[in-house]
Coordinates of C-alpha atoms in Angstrom, one line a residue:
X1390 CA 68.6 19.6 45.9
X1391 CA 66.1 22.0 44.9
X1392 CA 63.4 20.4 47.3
X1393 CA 65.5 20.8 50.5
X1394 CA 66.4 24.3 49.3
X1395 CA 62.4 25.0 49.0
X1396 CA 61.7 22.9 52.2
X1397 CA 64.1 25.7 54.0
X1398 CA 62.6 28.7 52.1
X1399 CA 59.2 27.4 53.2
X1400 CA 60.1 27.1 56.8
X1401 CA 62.0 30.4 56.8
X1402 CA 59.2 32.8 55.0
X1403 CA 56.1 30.7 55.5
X1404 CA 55.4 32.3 59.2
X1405 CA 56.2 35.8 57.6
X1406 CA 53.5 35.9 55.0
X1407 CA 55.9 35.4 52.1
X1408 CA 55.8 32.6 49.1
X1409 CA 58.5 31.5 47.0
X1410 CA 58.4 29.5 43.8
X1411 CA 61.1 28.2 42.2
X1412 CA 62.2 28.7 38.9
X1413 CA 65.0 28.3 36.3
X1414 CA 67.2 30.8 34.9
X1415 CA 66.5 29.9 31.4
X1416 CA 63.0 29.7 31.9
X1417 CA 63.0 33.3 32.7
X1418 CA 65.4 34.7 29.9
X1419 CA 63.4 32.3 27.1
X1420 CA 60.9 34.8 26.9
X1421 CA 62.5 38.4 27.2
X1422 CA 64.8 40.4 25.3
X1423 CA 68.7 39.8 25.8
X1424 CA 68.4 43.5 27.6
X1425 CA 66.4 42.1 30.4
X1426 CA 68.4 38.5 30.9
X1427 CA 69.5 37.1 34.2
X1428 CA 73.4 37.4 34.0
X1429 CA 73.5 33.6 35.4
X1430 CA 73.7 29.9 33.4
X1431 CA 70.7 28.7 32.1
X1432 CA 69.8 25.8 34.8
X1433 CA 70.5 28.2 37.7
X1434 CA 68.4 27.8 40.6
X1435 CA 66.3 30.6 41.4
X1436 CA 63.1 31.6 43.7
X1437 CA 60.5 34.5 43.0
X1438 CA 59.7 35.9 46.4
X1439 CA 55.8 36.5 46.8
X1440 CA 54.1 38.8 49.8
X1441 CA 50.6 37.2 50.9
X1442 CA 48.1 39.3 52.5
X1443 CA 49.1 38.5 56.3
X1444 CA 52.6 39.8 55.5
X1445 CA 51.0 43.0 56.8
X1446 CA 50.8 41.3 60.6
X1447 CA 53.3 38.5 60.7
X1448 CA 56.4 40.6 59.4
X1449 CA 55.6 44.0 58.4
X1450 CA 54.5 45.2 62.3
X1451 CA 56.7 43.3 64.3
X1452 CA 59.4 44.8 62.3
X1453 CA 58.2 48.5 62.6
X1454 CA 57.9 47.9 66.3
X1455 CA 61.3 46.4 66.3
X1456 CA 62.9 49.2 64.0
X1457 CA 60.9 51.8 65.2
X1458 CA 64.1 53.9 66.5
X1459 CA 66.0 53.8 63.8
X1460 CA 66.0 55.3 60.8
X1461 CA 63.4 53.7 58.1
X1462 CA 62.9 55.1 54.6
X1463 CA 60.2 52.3 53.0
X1464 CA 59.0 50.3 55.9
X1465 CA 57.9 47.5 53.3
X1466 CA 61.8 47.6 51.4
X1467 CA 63.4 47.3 54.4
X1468 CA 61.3 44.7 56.2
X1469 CA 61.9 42.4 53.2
X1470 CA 65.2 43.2 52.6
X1471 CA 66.3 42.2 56.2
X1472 CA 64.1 39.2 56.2
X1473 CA 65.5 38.1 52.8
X1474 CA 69.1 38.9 54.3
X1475 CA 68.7 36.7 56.9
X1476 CA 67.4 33.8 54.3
X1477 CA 70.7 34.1 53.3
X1478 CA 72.0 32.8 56.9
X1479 CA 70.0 29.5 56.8
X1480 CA 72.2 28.6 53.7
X1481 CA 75.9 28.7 55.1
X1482 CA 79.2 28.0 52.6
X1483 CA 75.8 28.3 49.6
X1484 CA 75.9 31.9 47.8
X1485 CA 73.0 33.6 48.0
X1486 CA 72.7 36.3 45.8
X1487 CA 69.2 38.4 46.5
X1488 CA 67.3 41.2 44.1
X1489 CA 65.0 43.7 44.9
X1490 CA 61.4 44.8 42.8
X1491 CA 62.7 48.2 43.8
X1492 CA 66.1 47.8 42.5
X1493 CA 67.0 49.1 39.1
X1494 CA 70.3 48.6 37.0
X1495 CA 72.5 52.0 36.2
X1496 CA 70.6 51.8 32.2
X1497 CA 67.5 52.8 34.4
X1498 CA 66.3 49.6 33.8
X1499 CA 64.5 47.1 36.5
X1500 CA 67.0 44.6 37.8
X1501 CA 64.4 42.0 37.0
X1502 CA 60.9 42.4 35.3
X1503 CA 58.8 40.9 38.7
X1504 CA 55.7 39.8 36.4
X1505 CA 57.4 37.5 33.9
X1506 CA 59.1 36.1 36.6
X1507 CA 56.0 35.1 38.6
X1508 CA 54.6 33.8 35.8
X1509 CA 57.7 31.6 34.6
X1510 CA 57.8 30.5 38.3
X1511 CA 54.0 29.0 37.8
X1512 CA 53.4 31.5 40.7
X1513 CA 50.9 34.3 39.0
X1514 CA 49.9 34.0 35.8
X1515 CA 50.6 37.3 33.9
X1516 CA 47.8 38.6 32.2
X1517 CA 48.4 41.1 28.9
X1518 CA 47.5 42.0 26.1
X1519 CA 48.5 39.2 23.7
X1520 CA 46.0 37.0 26.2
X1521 CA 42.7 39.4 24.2
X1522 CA 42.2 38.0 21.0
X1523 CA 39.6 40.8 19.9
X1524 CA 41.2 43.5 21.1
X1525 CA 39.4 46.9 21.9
X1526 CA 42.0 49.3 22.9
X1527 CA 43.6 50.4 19.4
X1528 CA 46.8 52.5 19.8
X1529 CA 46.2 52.9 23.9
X1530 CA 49.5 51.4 25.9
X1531 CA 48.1 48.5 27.8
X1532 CA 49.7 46.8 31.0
X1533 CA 49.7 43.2 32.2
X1534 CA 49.2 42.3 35.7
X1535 CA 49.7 39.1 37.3
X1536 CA 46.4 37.5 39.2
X1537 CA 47.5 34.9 41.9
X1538 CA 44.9 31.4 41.7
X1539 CA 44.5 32.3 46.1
X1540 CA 44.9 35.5 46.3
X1541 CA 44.1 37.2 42.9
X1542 CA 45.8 40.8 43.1
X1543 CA 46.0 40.9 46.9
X1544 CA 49.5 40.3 46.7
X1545 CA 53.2 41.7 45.5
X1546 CA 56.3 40.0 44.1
X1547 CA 59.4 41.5 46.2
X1548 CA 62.1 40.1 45.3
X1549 CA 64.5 37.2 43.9
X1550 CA 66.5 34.4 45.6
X1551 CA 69.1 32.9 43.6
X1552 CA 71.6 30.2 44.2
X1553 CA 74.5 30.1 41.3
X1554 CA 75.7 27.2 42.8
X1555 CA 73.4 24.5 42.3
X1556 CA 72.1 23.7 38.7
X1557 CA 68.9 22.1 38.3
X1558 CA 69.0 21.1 34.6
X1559 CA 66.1 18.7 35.3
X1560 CA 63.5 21.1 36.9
X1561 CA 59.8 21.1 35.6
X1562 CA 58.2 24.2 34.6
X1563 CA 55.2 24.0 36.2
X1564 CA 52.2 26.3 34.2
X1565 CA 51.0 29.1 36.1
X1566 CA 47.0 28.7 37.1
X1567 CA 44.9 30.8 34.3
X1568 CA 42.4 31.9 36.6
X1569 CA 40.9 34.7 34.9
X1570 CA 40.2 32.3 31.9
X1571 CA 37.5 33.9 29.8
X1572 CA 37.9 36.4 27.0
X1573 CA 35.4 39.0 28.4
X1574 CA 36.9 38.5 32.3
X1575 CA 40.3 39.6 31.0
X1576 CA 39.4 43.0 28.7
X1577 CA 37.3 43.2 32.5
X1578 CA 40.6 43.0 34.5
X1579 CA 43.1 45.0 31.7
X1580 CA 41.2 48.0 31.7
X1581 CA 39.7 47.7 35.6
X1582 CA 44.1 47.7 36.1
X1583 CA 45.3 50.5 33.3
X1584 CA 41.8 52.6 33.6
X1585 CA 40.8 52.4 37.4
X1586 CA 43.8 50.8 39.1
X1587 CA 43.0 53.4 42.0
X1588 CA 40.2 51.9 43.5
X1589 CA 41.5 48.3 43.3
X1590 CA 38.7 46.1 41.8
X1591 CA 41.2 44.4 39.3
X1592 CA 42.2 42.5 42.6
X1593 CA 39.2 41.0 42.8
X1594 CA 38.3 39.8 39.5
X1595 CA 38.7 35.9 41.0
X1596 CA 36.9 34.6 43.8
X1597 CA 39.7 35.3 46.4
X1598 CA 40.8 32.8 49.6
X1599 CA 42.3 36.2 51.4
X1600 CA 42.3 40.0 50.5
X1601 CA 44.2 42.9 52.6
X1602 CA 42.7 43.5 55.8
X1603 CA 40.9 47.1 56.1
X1604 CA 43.7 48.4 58.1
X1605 CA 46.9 47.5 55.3
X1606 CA 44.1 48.9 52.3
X1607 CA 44.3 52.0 54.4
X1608 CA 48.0 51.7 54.4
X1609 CA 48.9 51.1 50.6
X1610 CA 46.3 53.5 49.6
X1611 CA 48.2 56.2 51.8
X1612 CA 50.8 58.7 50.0
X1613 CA 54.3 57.3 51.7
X1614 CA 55.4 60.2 53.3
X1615 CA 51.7 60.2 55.7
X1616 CA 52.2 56.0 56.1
X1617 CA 54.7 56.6 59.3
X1618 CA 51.8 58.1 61.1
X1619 CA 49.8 54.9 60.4
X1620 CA 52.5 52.4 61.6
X1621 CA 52.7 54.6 64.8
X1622 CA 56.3 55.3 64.1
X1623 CA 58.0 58.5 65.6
X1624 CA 59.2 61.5 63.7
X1625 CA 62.6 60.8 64.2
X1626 CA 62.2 57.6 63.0
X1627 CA 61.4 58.7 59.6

């Protein structure tokens, strides 16, 4: 069951630029605090939804261009939310229930914590602290970040597929690719992320297949407000 659901996923997302990898509920809440748990049984089915680097072009601008009249508040959000919503239609009578990286729970908290669920997923493997054996930072708050084994950091998790309908108590937990593998290449990558995370070298701490093209650097890099401008989208659209 779970391969024809990820056969479907692949043929739905696959053209847009987005990845998902499937995971189990219980893999997930096994290694966080009951605060952060899926609300879901322990063999639920679930997907981590992953943007690639030609998101940018194959969703992200023909949406915009589609939209471009209507009112948009976070071009990204809303072209993954509407592409995730119509996932949802490829799996009739089968509830779909979708989550956000944006979304957060009324405690403030994140709906789901988009790292350890990468990682769980065998998607990203999620660098932190614990991973430093000698570590140099003393009392400094530290945090992890996930390095894909294509793409390294030019990439985002978006968002969460599950199915509470189908159980897969016999799924394999497949073990995310520790690509950044040596003890001095991951104090390189935690503090190029925590002390220089601006000029986005963390990303490239892996030989990478595909980064962001120069145009969607421009983009990110670009306070929100001033990224309409870039997408050619009229004031009223904003």
């Amino acid at each position: 069951m779970e391969r024809r659901v990820a056969e479907r996923l692949r043929g739905a997302l696959g053209p847009l630029g987005l990845e998902a990898h499937a995971f189990k509920v219980g893999w997930y809440n096994a290694v966080l605090q009951p605060a952060f748990h899926l609300p879901y049984p322990e063999d639920t089915l679930a997907f981590v939804v992953l943007s690639t680097p030609s998101m940018f072009d194959k969703a992200l601008k023909p949406f915009v261009n589609k939209e471009r009249l209507k009112i948009i508040r976070d071009p990204v959000d809303q072209c993954v939310s509407h592409h995730l919503s119509r996932v949802k239609e490829k799996f009739p009578g089968q509830r779909v229930d979708v989550m956000f990286d944006y979304e957060i729970l009324p405690s403030r908290k994140p709906k789901f914590l988009a790292q350890t669920a990468a990682h769980v997923a065998g998607a990203a493997y999620y660098y932190q602290r614990k991973d430093v054996k000698l570590d140099p930072w003393g009392k400094k708050k530290i945090y992890g970040v996930c390095i894909h084994p294509k793409y390294g950091g030019w990439f985002a998790i978006r968002g969460l597929l599950l199915f509470p309908d189908i159980q897969v108590p016999f799924l394999e937990q497949p073990a995310p690719v520790d690509c950044v593998s040596t003890e001095e290449k991951r104090i390189e990558l935690l503090e190029q992320f925590n002390f220089h995370w601006q000029d986005g070298r963390y990303r490239d701490i892996i030989e990478v297949k595909e980064r962001y093209s120069e145009e969607q650097k421009t983009y990110f890099a670009t306070p929100p407000a001033e990224r309409f401008q870039l997408l050619g989208l009229p004031q009223e659209a904003q």
